Every structure is written in structure tokens, then in C-alpha cells.
Amino acid sequence: MKITAIETKVCHARMRNWIFVKIITDQPGLWGWGEATLEWHTRSVVGAIEDLSQLLIGEDPRRIEYLWQMMYRQHFWHGNGVVRGTAISGIDIALWDILGKIHGVPCHELWGGRVRDYIRLYCHLGGGKMEDFYETRRDDAKRFGELAQKAVEDGFTAFKSMAVPETAPLEGLQPVHYAEACVAAMREAVGDSIDIMVDCHARPSPRMGMLFAKALEPYGLYFFEEPCWPETMEDIALIQRAVKTPIASGERLTGIHAFRDMLEKRSVSVIQPDITHCGGLSEVRKIAALADAYRVSIAPHNPQGPVSTAASIEFGFSAPSYIICESVHNDVEWRQDVVQEGFVVEQKGRIVKPNALPGLGIEIDEKEVARHPFQQEVLQRSFYKDGSVGDW
């Protein structure tokens, strides 16, 4: 059995171009789907996949770890940068899809079988619609409350918001009070039985991140995400030690070594590897083993396309420390037209029952993908009041 081709299918979805990876074999009807979506780097990732494919054409797709090692270690540069790491991830996910199909079982059965009966999903405010999640004014607390109520009406028992505004390295009380007002409005709107997460997008400096974490501590957040840059893990650790709120981070990290450093520093209560960036399903399973050793929870980063979601769910059914799956359902209205999914999402509670189809249990409609060809992603820029460049 041999790999005969590795193709990329780019599908424009407003904020992102989904990059679907299709690995074709010499066995009639046997192929696998992966995803390597990296916003604002679409051309770079497609090129990286083409470069890596030269290593894999003619190889046996069942030798997944062997092929992963080749992609990561060959040609001098290791694959721990985000572009190459994303390319490796997309190919690796597709290889696992093929292996599940060869054996006629879902991927989670290849990794020891189910450790849970269902997986809980959480949504973004607005369901992933860019304007609601990223552009709701931070001083519009009422709007945050309304969107929170809508998430609960849609069946979710947990949701994430961007209630922390963009802030300069040091500011006064105004942005902190804005964030407090928004989170208070959400908590009042949905009560204590719903889990609320706040994502800082690593916008604050370490000092501002500490101030936000302290201010929002009374609202009982499920977790507080990326309070400052992951490059300053020691500062994330200081914030974790200063508040009872669980701190989450890791979506920008690639490879097991970066997560080893984060865990050794006791920086977080929740790691958030992105399966489409960190090295794929092969690497995230190793990262999960590290997390188990430190008794740290896993909640993968997953705002991308439907193959990423299927991979996150398959991984979740096999990973003991997995707690919840990020999902978007309203980023583009035709999202479900692109994919056929083997798992079932129950509307009440938004819980996912296991997929029974082989591999990832999905099939991509290539004709529908072709209806949404590449377009440059929506440009996002952030500036502080004085005109200096900020973090988006």
C-alpha cells in the first residue's frame, strides 16, 4: 500500500481559509482527510504541504509515526514552527483517518477505545460569527448578556467570550471595569449553572493580565484564557498562583517540548493544544500523556473547520484528561454543506455521542468546497490609543 498523492483543498470561510488535506492511496476508494488551517498564512501552509509531500509519496500510509518523524526531522529544520507544524498536522490527521478506514473502526478505537460516553461542546458568543465575537464593543455589557442568553437558548451549557479589551502595556481602571461589567452581565443573564470562559487572546501585558484575572475572579469562570503572551510562561504561572480561577493557554504552542516547559512551570490548569498546529493527532496524544502526569486538563483549541472538529472529538473520546471541546457553528451559514459527519450532536446540552464510522467518520464535499475558493482573509489590525501597534 502506497501514498500516491497529497492534495490541498482551500475553502474560504470569511475569517479563515480552511485548508483541507486529502491523502490518496493506490487502493481504490481509500483516502483520508486532514485539516491544516492557519489564518493569514494560507499560501505558506499550502506550499509547506507541497514540500513535505515529496518525502511521503510512495510510502506506506500505515507507518504513521515513521512518516511523522520524517516530516518533523528531515531537511535540517525541525517542524516546530507554526507553518511547518500546521502542514505536518494536516497530513498526520489524514493518515489517521486512512488507518481507521483500513481497520474499519473510528480513530478513538485505535487509541484504546472510549474513556467517556459523550463530549460536551462550548461555543463562542454569536456561535462563531466574527462580528459578535470579535467586534462587540467591550463597554456594551448589555450586548454580552444578550449573546450569553442566546447561547443557552441554543442548548449550550458553556460558552466563551472576548470580554477583555485591547489594552496598552499599562492602563488605569477603565478597561478593567469594562471587563467586570461585561462578565457580570453574562453571569446575571445565565446564572451559576452555566460555565463562562473569558479569552484574553494574549492581548494584555503580564501586569494587566494579573489585574484582569483578579478583577474577574469573583465571577467563577470555568477558565481564564491566555492572560498574557505564552512567551512569558513564568508570568502566566504567577497569575495562576495568584487566583483560584483556572488559567488556560497553549493554543499557540507547537510540539511536545513547548508544552513540557509550560507544564514544568505549573503555568496552567488547562492546556489548549490545537491539533491542526501542534503536530496533529500523533503529537497531541503525546502532549496528553504529559498532561496526565501533571494532572492538568485538556481543552483543545478548535475554531477552525469541520475536519479539525472531527479530529478534536475523536481525540477526546480517547483522552482521560479531556474536559470540553471548542466549537463554532455560525461562522458561515453553509458550514454543514461542506461535510458529512458521523458523530451526532444532541441539541439539549450540545453533547456529542461517539462516531461509529471508520476513521474520523467524515467526508468532505469537494464540489461544495470549490464554490468557496480562496480569498484573502479579513484583515485584522489593532492599535492602541496613541497609534502604536497592539495585539489582536
mmCIF file of C-alpha atoms in Angstrom:
data_model
loop_
_atom_site.group_PDB
_atom_site.id
_atom_site.type_symbol
_atom_site.label_atom_id
_atom_site.label_comp_id
_atom_site.label_asym_id
_atom_site.label_seq_id
_atom_site.Cartn_x
_atom_site.Cartn_y
_atom_site.Cartn_z
ATOM 1 C CA MET A 1 0.000 0.000 0.000
ATOM 2 C CA LYS A 2 1.399 3.382 -1.012
ATOM 3 C CA ILE A 3 0.599 7.101 -0.902
ATOM 4 C CA THR A 4 0.113 8.296 -4.469
ATOM 5 C CA ALA A 5 -0.837 11.961 -3.945
ATOM 6 C CA ILE A 6 -1.310 14.638 -1.277
ATOM 7 C CA GLU A 7 -3.734 17.374 -2.289
ATOM 8 C CA THR A 8 -4.906 20.583 -0.643
ATOM 9 C CA LYS A 9 -8.453 21.933 -0.985
ATOM 10 C CA VAL A 10 -8.807 25.568 0.120
ATOM 11 C CA CYS A 11 -12.249 26.749 1.239
ATOM 12 C CA HIS A 12 -12.816 30.438 2.076
ATOM 13 C CA ALA A 13 -14.797 30.871 5.321
ATOM 14 C CA ARG A 14 -14.563 34.632 5.956
ATOM 15 C CA MET A 15 -12.105 34.889 8.854
ATOM 16 C CA ARG A 16 -10.171 31.850 7.677
ATOM 17 C CA ASN A 17 -9.448 29.828 4.617
ATOM 18 C CA TRP A 18 -9.976 26.231 5.645
ATOM 19 C CA ILE A 19 -7.163 24.106 4.227
ATOM 20 C CA PHE A 20 -8.349 20.535 3.799
ATOM 21 C CA VAL A 21 -5.684 17.901 3.120
ATOM 22 C CA LYS A 22 -6.564 14.832 1.067
ATOM 23 C CA ILE A 23 -4.143 11.895 1.010
ATOM 24 C CA ILE A 24 -4.818 9.449 -1.815
ATOM 25 C CA THR A 25 -3.542 5.859 -1.852
ATOM 26 C CA ASP A 26 -3.118 3.213 -4.529
ATOM 27 C CA GLN A 27 -6.067 1.317 -3.041
ATOM 28 C CA PRO A 28 -9.260 2.226 -4.951
ATOM 29 C CA GLY A 29 -11.591 4.377 -2.822
ATOM 30 C CA LEU A 30 -9.126 4.695 0.078
ATOM 31 C CA TRP A 31 -8.192 8.240 1.035
ATOM 32 C CA GLY A 32 -8.017 10.307 4.194
ATOM 33 C CA TRP A 33 -8.956 13.858 5.188
ATOM 34 C CA GLY A 34 -6.959 16.233 7.354
ATOM 35 C CA GLU A 35 -7.022 19.964 8.063
ATOM 36 C CA ALA A 36 -4.184 22.495 8.151
ATOM 37 C CA THR A 37 -5.984 25.817 8.577
ATOM 38 C CA LEU A 38 -3.783 28.745 9.638
ATOM 39 C CA GLU A 39 -5.375 32.140 9.155
ATOM 40 C CA TRP A 40 -3.350 34.740 7.203
ATOM 41 C CA HIS A 41 -0.801 32.041 6.263
ATOM 42 C CA THR A 42 -2.815 30.054 3.736
ATOM 43 C CA ARG A 43 -0.345 30.233 0.862
ATOM 44 C CA SER A 44 2.562 29.429 3.184
ATOM 45 C CA VAL A 45 0.895 26.289 4.550
ATOM 46 C CA VAL A 46 -0.204 25.047 1.120
ATOM 47 C CA GLY A 47 3.401 25.439 -0.050
ATOM 48 C CA ALA A 48 4.751 23.652 3.024
ATOM 49 C CA ILE A 49 2.402 20.713 2.421
ATOM 50 C CA GLU A 50 3.629 20.505 -1.173
ATOM 51 C CA ASP A 51 7.231 20.488 0.058
ATOM 52 C CA LEU A 52 6.552 17.772 2.661
ATOM 53 C CA SER A 53 4.668 15.627 0.177
ATOM 54 C CA GLN A 54 7.957 14.917 -1.601
ATOM 55 C CA LEU A 55 9.027 12.938 1.478
ATOM 56 C CA LEU A 56 5.852 10.853 1.560
ATOM 57 C CA ILE A 57 4.821 9.952 -1.978
ATOM 58 C CA GLY A 58 5.387 6.216 -2.443
ATOM 59 C CA GLU A 59 5.487 5.498 1.309
ATOM 60 C CA ASP A 60 3.140 3.196 3.243
ATOM 61 C CA PRO A 61 0.412 5.377 4.879
ATOM 62 C CA ARG A 62 0.101 2.921 7.775
ATOM 63 C CA ARG A 63 3.574 3.837 9.109
ATOM 64 C CA ILE A 64 2.252 6.996 10.738
ATOM 65 C CA GLU A 65 4.911 7.542 13.401
ATOM 66 C CA TYR A 66 7.693 6.827 10.901
ATOM 67 C CA LEU A 67 6.219 9.342 8.454
ATOM 68 C CA TRP A 68 5.709 11.899 11.248
ATOM 69 C CA GLN A 69 9.380 11.588 12.219
ATOM 70 C CA MET A 70 10.407 12.122 8.602
ATOM 71 C CA MET A 71 8.262 15.254 8.276
ATOM 72 C CA TYR A 72 9.497 16.676 11.565
ATOM 73 C CA ARG A 73 13.209 15.821 11.419
ATOM 74 C CA GLN A 74 14.294 15.718 7.779
ATOM 75 C CA HIS A 75 15.909 18.523 5.776
ATOM 76 C CA PHE A 76 17.712 20.195 8.701
ATOM 77 C CA TRP A 77 14.893 22.353 10.117
ATOM 78 C CA HIS A 78 12.682 20.702 12.717
ATOM 79 C CA GLY A 79 8.933 21.069 12.296
ATOM 80 C CA ASN A 80 8.256 23.137 15.424
ATOM 81 C CA GLY A 81 7.440 26.399 13.652
ATOM 82 C CA VAL A 82 3.774 27.171 13.193
ATOM 83 C CA VAL A 83 3.704 26.974 9.371
ATOM 84 C CA ARG A 84 5.517 23.663 9.050
ATOM 85 C CA GLY A 85 3.883 22.363 12.224
ATOM 86 C CA THR A 86 0.485 23.099 10.705
ATOM 87 C CA ALA A 87 1.423 21.340 7.465
ATOM 88 C CA ILE A 88 2.606 18.277 9.405
ATOM 89 C CA SER A 89 -0.610 18.340 11.441
ATOM 90 C CA GLY A 90 -2.891 18.322 8.410
ATOM 91 C CA ILE A 91 -1.055 15.391 6.836
ATOM 92 C CA ASP A 92 -0.914 13.456 10.129
ATOM 93 C CA ILE A 93 -4.668 13.819 10.728
ATOM 94 C CA ALA A 94 -5.369 12.456 7.243
ATOM 95 C CA LEU A 95 -3.066 9.465 7.858
ATOM 96 C CA TRP A 96 -5.023 8.520 10.978
ATOM 97 C CA ASP A 97 -8.262 8.827 9.003
ATOM 98 C CA ILE A 98 -6.832 6.325 6.499
ATOM 99 C CA LEU A 99 -5.706 3.910 9.216
ATOM 100 C CA GLY A 100 -9.151 3.900 10.810
ATOM 101 C CA LYS A 101 -10.686 3.147 7.417
ATOM 102 C CA ILE A 102 -8.222 0.299 6.809
ATOM 103 C CA HIS A 103 -9.234 -1.361 10.090
ATOM 104 C CA GLY A 104 -12.906 -0.377 9.821
ATOM 105 C CA VAL A 105 -13.049 1.422 13.193
ATOM 106 C CA PRO A 106 -13.269 5.031 14.426
ATOM 107 C CA CYS A 107 -9.908 6.568 15.274
ATOM 108 C CA HIS A 108 -10.624 6.516 19.008
ATOM 109 C CA GLU A 109 -10.772 2.710 18.844
ATOM 110 C CA LEU A 110 -7.189 2.710 17.562
ATOM 111 C CA TRP A 111 -6.066 4.515 20.730
ATOM 112 C CA GLY A 112 -7.516 2.137 23.320
ATOM 113 C CA GLY A 113 -11.222 2.759 22.934
ATOM 114 C CA ARG A 114 -13.639 5.191 24.566
ATOM 115 C CA VAL A 115 -12.945 6.600 28.012
ATOM 116 C CA ARG A 116 -16.259 8.519 28.126
ATOM 117 C CA ASP A 117 -19.797 8.289 26.799
ATOM 118 C CA TYR A 118 -20.092 11.814 25.405
ATOM 119 C CA ILE A 119 -18.208 15.076 24.899
ATOM 120 C CA ARG A 120 -19.548 18.481 25.841
ATOM 121 C CA LEU A 121 -19.202 21.326 23.357
ATOM 122 C CA TYR A 122 -18.832 25.006 24.150
ATOM 123 C CA CYS A 123 -19.467 27.830 21.715
ATOM 124 C CA HIS A 124 -18.227 31.327 21.057
ATOM 125 C CA LEU A 125 -20.662 34.136 21.761
ATOM 126 C CA GLY A 126 -22.542 34.528 18.492
ATOM 127 C CA GLY A 127 -21.754 30.937 17.504
ATOM 128 C CA GLY A 128 -18.538 31.972 15.781
ATOM 129 C CA LYS A 129 -19.922 34.916 13.841
ATOM 130 C CA MET A 130 -16.983 37.277 13.569
ATOM 131 C CA GLU A 131 -18.906 40.463 14.287
ATOM 132 C CA ASP A 132 -20.467 39.125 17.502
ATOM 133 C CA PHE A 133 -17.381 37.510 18.970
ATOM 134 C CA TYR A 134 -14.614 39.922 17.973
ATOM 135 C CA GLU A 135 -16.376 43.227 17.364
ATOM 136 C CA THR A 136 -18.918 43.566 20.179
ATOM 137 C CA ARG A 137 -17.891 46.735 21.999
ATOM 138 C CA ARG A 138 -16.234 45.972 25.294
ATOM 139 C CA ASP A 139 -18.245 48.702 27.020
ATOM 140 C CA ASP A 140 -21.537 47.233 25.793
ATOM 141 C CA ALA A 141 -22.232 44.948 28.743
ATOM 142 C CA LYS A 142 -25.874 44.566 27.772
ATOM 143 C CA ARG A 143 -24.925 43.030 24.432
ATOM 144 C CA PHE A 144 -22.701 40.473 26.169
ATOM 145 C CA GLY A 145 -25.654 39.460 28.330
ATOM 146 C CA GLU A 146 -27.935 39.092 25.301
ATOM 147 C CA LEU A 147 -25.447 36.923 23.426
ATOM 148 C CA ALA A 148 -24.954 34.784 26.530
ATOM 149 C CA GLN A 149 -28.679 34.147 26.759
ATOM 150 C CA LYS A 150 -28.755 33.201 23.069
ATOM 151 C CA ALA A 151 -26.001 30.614 23.613
ATOM 152 C CA VAL A 152 -28.044 28.982 26.368
ATOM 153 C CA GLU A 153 -31.172 29.059 24.195
ATOM 154 C CA ASP A 154 -29.158 27.232 21.534
ATOM 155 C CA GLY A 155 -28.572 24.418 24.016
ATOM 156 C CA PHE A 156 -25.037 25.158 25.199
ATOM 157 C CA THR A 157 -24.081 24.791 28.854
ATOM 158 C CA ALA A 158 -20.783 26.622 28.331
ATOM 159 C CA PHE A 159 -19.563 29.483 26.151
ATOM 160 C CA LYS A 160 -16.529 31.686 25.629
ATOM 161 C CA SER A 161 -16.369 35.461 25.299
ATOM 162 C CA MET A 162 -13.834 38.165 24.467
ATOM 163 C CA ALA A 163 -14.768 40.407 27.370
ATOM 164 C CA VAL A 164 -11.237 41.703 27.998
ATOM 165 C CA PRO A 165 -10.444 44.722 25.781
ATOM 166 C CA GLU A 166 -7.242 45.507 23.957
ATOM 167 C CA THR A 167 -5.045 47.362 26.415
ATOM 168 C CA ALA A 168 -1.692 49.091 26.348
ATOM 169 C CA PRO A 169 1.106 47.587 28.484
ATOM 170 C CA LEU A 170 -0.150 49.607 31.438
ATOM 171 C CA GLU A 171 -3.514 51.344 31.776
ATOM 172 C CA GLY A 172 -5.747 52.565 34.544
ATOM 173 C CA LEU A 173 -9.024 51.181 35.820
ATOM 174 C CA GLN A 174 -11.263 51.835 32.810
ATOM 175 C CA PRO A 175 -10.551 48.630 30.817
ATOM 176 C CA VAL A 176 -10.714 46.547 33.986
ATOM 177 C CA HIS A 177 -14.119 47.985 34.873
ATOM 178 C CA TYR A 178 -15.308 47.340 31.294
ATOM 179 C CA ALA A 179 -14.355 43.680 31.589
ATOM 180 C CA GLU A 180 -16.009 43.385 35.002
ATOM 181 C CA ALA A 181 -19.242 44.881 33.675
ATOM 182 C CA CYS A 182 -19.356 42.511 30.693
ATOM 183 C CA VAL A 183 -18.714 39.386 32.750
ATOM 184 C CA ALA A 184 -21.182 40.495 35.412
ATOM 185 C CA ALA A 185 -23.839 40.947 32.702
ATOM 186 C CA MET A 186 -23.191 37.453 31.338
ATOM 187 C CA ARG A 187 -23.300 35.856 34.777
ATOM 188 C CA GLU A 188 -26.522 37.672 35.639
ATOM 189 C CA ALA A 189 -28.058 36.629 32.314
ATOM 190 C CA VAL A 190 -27.342 32.883 32.596
ATOM 191 C CA GLY A 191 -26.944 32.179 36.311
ATOM 192 C CA ASP A 192 -24.475 29.928 38.075
ATOM 193 C CA SER A 193 -25.324 26.678 36.293
ATOM 194 C CA ILE A 194 -23.713 27.781 33.019
ATOM 195 C CA ASP A 195 -19.937 27.783 32.544
ATOM 196 C CA ILE A 196 -18.421 31.037 31.295
ATOM 197 C CA MET A 197 -14.944 31.331 29.803
ATOM 198 C CA VAL A 198 -13.112 34.573 29.039
ATOM 199 C CA ASP A 199 -10.417 34.685 26.359
ATOM 200 C CA CYS A 200 -7.818 37.469 26.603
ATOM 201 C CA HIS A 201 -6.246 36.485 23.258
ATOM 202 C CA ALA A 202 -2.877 37.137 24.946
ATOM 203 C CA ARG A 203 -3.551 40.843 24.497
ATOM 204 C CA PRO A 204 -2.617 42.075 27.983
ATOM 205 C CA SER A 205 0.857 42.580 29.320
ATOM 206 C CA PRO A 206 1.661 40.325 32.293
ATOM 207 C CA ARG A 207 0.748 43.116 34.732
ATOM 208 C CA MET A 208 -2.560 43.934 33.017
ATOM 209 C CA GLY A 209 -3.302 40.229 32.751
ATOM 210 C CA MET A 210 -2.904 39.937 36.502
ATOM 211 C CA LEU A 211 -5.265 42.872 37.080
ATOM 212 C CA PHE A 212 -7.936 41.361 34.813
ATOM 213 C CA ALA A 213 -7.591 37.947 36.446
ATOM 214 C CA LYS A 214 -8.002 39.426 39.925
ATOM 215 C CA ALA A 215 -10.984 41.546 38.881
ATOM 216 C CA LEU A 216 -12.858 38.634 37.276
ATOM 217 C CA GLU A 217 -12.067 36.074 39.970
ATOM 218 C CA PRO A 218 -15.375 36.609 41.857
ATOM 219 C CA TYR A 219 -17.442 35.511 38.819
ATOM 220 C CA GLY A 220 -16.402 31.867 38.960
ATOM 221 C CA LEU A 221 -15.066 31.479 35.421
ATOM 222 C CA TYR A 222 -14.660 27.941 34.072
ATOM 223 C CA PHE A 223 -11.287 29.109 32.842
ATOM 224 C CA PHE A 224 -9.471 32.364 32.011
ATOM 225 C CA GLU A 225 -7.600 32.021 28.728
ATOM 226 C CA GLU A 226 -4.249 33.446 27.607
ATOM 227 C CA PRO A 227 -3.930 36.272 30.162
ATOM 228 C CA CYS A 228 -0.634 37.289 28.547
ATOM 229 C CA TRP A 229 1.813 36.158 25.873
ATOM 230 C CA PRO A 230 2.766 32.474 26.014
ATOM 231 C CA GLU A 231 6.364 33.632 25.509
ATOM 232 C CA THR A 232 6.227 34.748 29.158
ATOM 233 C CA MET A 233 5.206 31.460 30.748
ATOM 234 C CA GLU A 234 6.665 32.464 34.100
ATOM 235 C CA ASP A 235 4.192 35.351 34.219
ATOM 236 C CA ILE A 236 1.280 33.060 33.315
ATOM 237 C CA ALA A 237 2.403 30.874 36.221
ATOM 238 C CA LEU A 238 2.391 33.884 38.562
ATOM 239 C CA ILE A 239 -1.180 34.690 37.536
ATOM 240 C CA GLN A 240 -2.225 31.061 38.035
ATOM 241 C CA ARG A 241 -0.819 31.129 41.570
ATOM 242 C CA ALA A 242 -2.468 34.462 42.380
ATOM 243 C CA VAL A 243 -6.091 33.495 41.642
ATOM 244 C CA LYS A 244 -8.344 30.496 42.174
ATOM 245 C CA THR A 245 -9.636 30.758 38.592
ATOM 246 C CA PRO A 246 -8.210 28.001 36.348
ATOM 247 C CA ILE A 247 -5.838 29.541 33.794
ATOM 248 C CA ALA A 248 -5.733 28.119 30.261
ATOM 249 C CA SER A 249 -3.168 28.540 27.482
ATOM 250 C CA GLY A 250 -1.289 26.664 24.784
ATOM 251 C CA GLU A 251 -3.119 27.261 21.503
ATOM 252 C CA ARG A 252 -0.034 28.998 20.049
ATOM 253 C CA LEU A 253 2.412 26.286 21.064
ATOM 254 C CA THR A 254 3.701 23.677 18.634
ATOM 255 C CA GLY A 255 5.251 20.412 19.715
ATOM 256 C CA ILE A 256 5.685 18.490 22.918
ATOM 257 C CA HIS A 257 8.742 20.444 24.074
ATOM 258 C CA ALA A 258 6.845 23.728 24.397
ATOM 259 C CA PHE A 259 4.122 22.011 26.428
ATOM 260 C CA ARG A 260 6.753 20.326 28.582
ATOM 261 C CA ASP A 261 8.069 23.777 29.516
ATOM 262 C CA MET A 262 4.568 25.066 30.269
ATOM 263 C CA LEU A 263 3.748 22.095 32.469
ATOM 264 C CA GLU A 264 7.100 22.130 34.281
ATOM 265 C CA LYS A 265 6.477 25.759 35.244
ATOM 266 C CA ARG A 266 2.986 24.850 36.551
ATOM 267 C CA SER A 267 1.694 27.706 34.415
ATOM 268 C CA VAL A 268 -1.848 26.494 33.745
ATOM 269 C CA SER A 269 -4.703 24.314 34.890
ATOM 270 C CA VAL A 270 -5.851 23.710 31.301
ATOM 271 C CA ILE A 271 -3.693 23.174 28.214
ATOM 272 C CA GLN A 272 -5.171 24.050 24.819
ATOM 273 C CA PRO A 273 -3.177 22.361 22.068
ATOM 274 C CA ASP A 274 -4.507 22.993 18.587
ATOM 275 C CA ILE A 275 -4.493 19.656 16.766
ATOM 276 C CA THR A 276 -4.143 21.433 13.401
ATOM 277 C CA HIS A 277 -0.976 23.255 14.556
ATOM 278 C CA CYS A 278 0.766 21.318 17.334
ATOM 279 C CA GLY A 279 1.771 18.291 15.247
ATOM 280 C CA GLY A 280 -1.523 16.553 14.616
ATOM 281 C CA LEU A 281 -3.141 13.636 16.368
ATOM 282 C CA SER A 282 0.195 11.858 16.814
ATOM 283 C CA GLU A 283 1.736 14.732 18.757
ATOM 284 C CA VAL A 284 -1.362 15.754 20.726
ATOM 285 C CA ARG A 285 -1.585 12.233 22.159
ATOM 286 C CA LYS A 286 1.968 12.599 23.480
ATOM 287 C CA ILE A 287 1.117 16.032 24.875
ATOM 288 C CA ALA A 288 -1.930 14.488 26.562
ATOM 289 C CA ALA A 289 0.270 11.889 28.249
ATOM 290 C CA LEU A 290 2.384 14.714 29.683
ATOM 291 C CA ALA A 291 -0.754 16.471 30.901
ATOM 292 C CA ASP A 292 -1.869 13.286 32.644
ATOM 293 C CA ALA A 293 1.431 13.179 34.517
ATOM 294 C CA TYR A 294 0.810 16.707 35.830
ATOM 295 C CA ARG A 295 -2.945 16.177 36.387
ATOM 296 C CA VAL A 296 -3.722 19.081 34.048
ATOM 297 C CA SER A 297 -6.894 19.202 31.955
ATOM 298 C CA ILE A 298 -7.058 19.390 28.139
ATOM 299 C CA ALA A 299 -9.468 21.555 26.144
ATOM 300 C CA PRO A 300 -8.184 21.753 22.553
ATOM 301 C CA HIS A 301 -8.241 24.988 20.613
ATOM 302 C CA ASN A 302 -10.681 24.444 17.740
ATOM 303 C CA PRO A 303 -12.165 27.494 15.971
ATOM 304 C CA GLN A 304 -11.318 26.118 12.517
ATOM 305 C CA GLY A 305 -13.176 23.936 10.028
ATOM 306 C CA PRO A 306 -15.100 20.655 10.323
ATOM 307 C CA VAL A 307 -12.148 18.257 9.946
ATOM 308 C CA SER A 308 -10.446 19.925 12.897
ATOM 309 C CA THR A 309 -13.629 19.446 14.930
ATOM 310 C CA ALA A 310 -13.904 15.761 13.988
ATOM 311 C CA ALA A 311 -10.251 15.206 14.949
ATOM 312 C CA SER A 312 -10.757 17.003 18.289
ATOM 313 C CA ILE A 313 -13.787 14.863 19.069
ATOM 314 C CA GLU A 314 -12.100 11.559 18.154
ATOM 315 C CA PHE A 315 -9.135 12.526 20.320
ATOM 316 C CA GLY A 316 -11.469 13.495 23.162
ATOM 317 C CA PHE A 317 -13.114 10.094 23.308
ATOM 318 C CA SER A 318 -9.718 8.511 23.987
ATOM 319 C CA ALA A 319 -8.066 11.088 26.302
ATOM 320 C CA PRO A 320 -8.793 10.850 30.070
ATOM 321 C CA SER A 321 -7.869 14.486 30.852
ATOM 322 C CA TYR A 322 -10.063 15.945 28.086
ATOM 323 C CA ILE A 323 -12.793 18.162 29.557
ATOM 324 C CA ILE A 324 -14.615 20.038 26.772
ATOM 325 C CA CYS A 325 -14.442 20.766 23.029
ATOM 326 C CA GLU A 326 -14.451 24.237 21.488
ATOM 327 C CA SER A 327 -16.858 24.571 18.573
ATOM 328 C CA VAL A 328 -18.169 27.128 16.123
ATOM 329 C CA HIS A 329 -21.420 26.607 14.272
ATOM 330 C CA ASN A 330 -22.380 30.005 12.865
ATOM 331 C CA ASP A 331 -19.186 31.349 11.298
ATOM 332 C CA VAL A 332 -20.590 30.682 7.800
ATOM 333 C CA GLU A 333 -24.165 29.616 7.167
ATOM 334 C CA TRP A 334 -23.136 26.868 4.720
ATOM 335 C CA ARG A 335 -20.714 25.144 7.133
ATOM 336 C CA GLN A 336 -22.678 21.883 7.253
ATOM 337 C CA ASP A 337 -22.935 21.755 3.451
ATOM 338 C CA VAL A 338 -19.203 21.098 3.238
ATOM 339 C CA VAL A 339 -19.100 17.974 5.409
ATOM 340 C CA GLN A 340 -20.923 14.772 6.279
ATOM 341 C CA GLU A 341 -20.256 13.878 9.932
ATOM 342 C CA GLY A 342 -20.517 10.504 11.631
ATOM 343 C CA PHE A 343 -20.992 11.866 15.149
ATOM 344 C CA VAL A 344 -24.308 13.138 16.496
ATOM 345 C CA VAL A 345 -24.727 16.388 18.437
ATOM 346 C CA GLU A 346 -27.683 16.445 20.827
ATOM 347 C CA GLN A 347 -29.275 19.889 20.826
ATOM 348 C CA LYS A 348 -30.029 19.879 24.543
ATOM 349 C CA GLY A 349 -26.724 20.364 26.299
ATOM 350 C CA ARG A 350 -24.821 20.296 22.992
ATOM 351 C CA ILE A 351 -23.229 16.959 23.769
ATOM 352 C CA VAL A 352 -21.604 14.723 21.162
ATOM 353 C CA LYS A 353 -22.236 10.987 21.028
ATOM 354 C CA PRO A 354 -19.471 8.790 19.576
ATOM 355 C CA ASN A 355 -18.876 8.411 15.888
ATOM 356 C CA ALA A 356 -19.382 4.841 14.655
ATOM 357 C CA LEU A 357 -17.940 5.311 11.155
ATOM 358 C CA PRO A 358 -14.320 4.385 10.394
ATOM 359 C CA GLY A 359 -11.510 6.894 10.738
ATOM 360 C CA LEU A 360 -12.684 10.410 11.533
ATOM 361 C CA GLY A 361 -16.158 9.472 10.300
ATOM 362 C CA ILE A 362 -16.387 12.382 7.875
ATOM 363 C CA GLU A 363 -16.445 13.068 4.166
ATOM 364 C CA ILE A 364 -15.761 16.444 2.546
ATOM 365 C CA ASP A 365 -17.929 17.577 -0.369
ATOM 366 C CA GLU A 366 -15.291 18.764 -2.828
ATOM 367 C CA LYS A 367 -17.867 20.359 -5.123
ATOM 368 C CA GLU A 368 -19.149 22.499 -2.252
ATOM 369 C CA VAL A 369 -15.578 23.434 -1.300
ATOM 370 C CA ALA A 370 -14.991 24.564 -4.889
ATOM 371 C CA ARG A 371 -17.900 27.003 -4.536
ATOM 372 C CA HIS A 372 -15.863 28.917 -1.939
ATOM 373 C CA PRO A 373 -12.409 29.430 -3.474
ATOM 374 C CA PHE A 374 -9.536 31.170 -1.754
ATOM 375 C CA GLN A 375 -9.963 34.805 -0.824
ATOM 376 C CA GLN A 376 -7.623 36.848 1.296
ATOM 377 C CA GLU A 377 -8.719 36.608 4.913
ATOM 378 C CA VAL A 378 -10.451 39.578 6.545
ATOM 379 C CA LEU A 379 -7.655 41.893 7.640
ATOM 380 C CA GLN A 380 -7.469 42.401 11.392
ATOM 381 C CA ARG A 381 -5.369 45.180 12.851
ATOM 382 C CA SER A 382 -5.075 46.503 16.394
ATOM 383 C CA PHE A 383 -3.671 49.806 17.572
ATOM 384 C CA TYR A 384 -3.545 51.471 20.951
ATOM 385 C CA LYS A 385 -4.888 54.988 21.538
ATOM 386 C CA ASP A 386 -1.513 56.541 20.782
ATOM 387 C CA GLY A 387 -1.284 54.760 17.407
ATOM 388 C CA SER A 388 1.243 52.117 18.430
ATOM 389 C CA VAL A 389 0.714 48.522 17.325
ATOM 390 C CA GLY A 390 -1.234 46.263 19.664
ATOM 391 C CA ASP A 391 -2.035 42.555 19.843
ATOM 392 C CA TRP A 392 -5.176 41.474 18.008
#
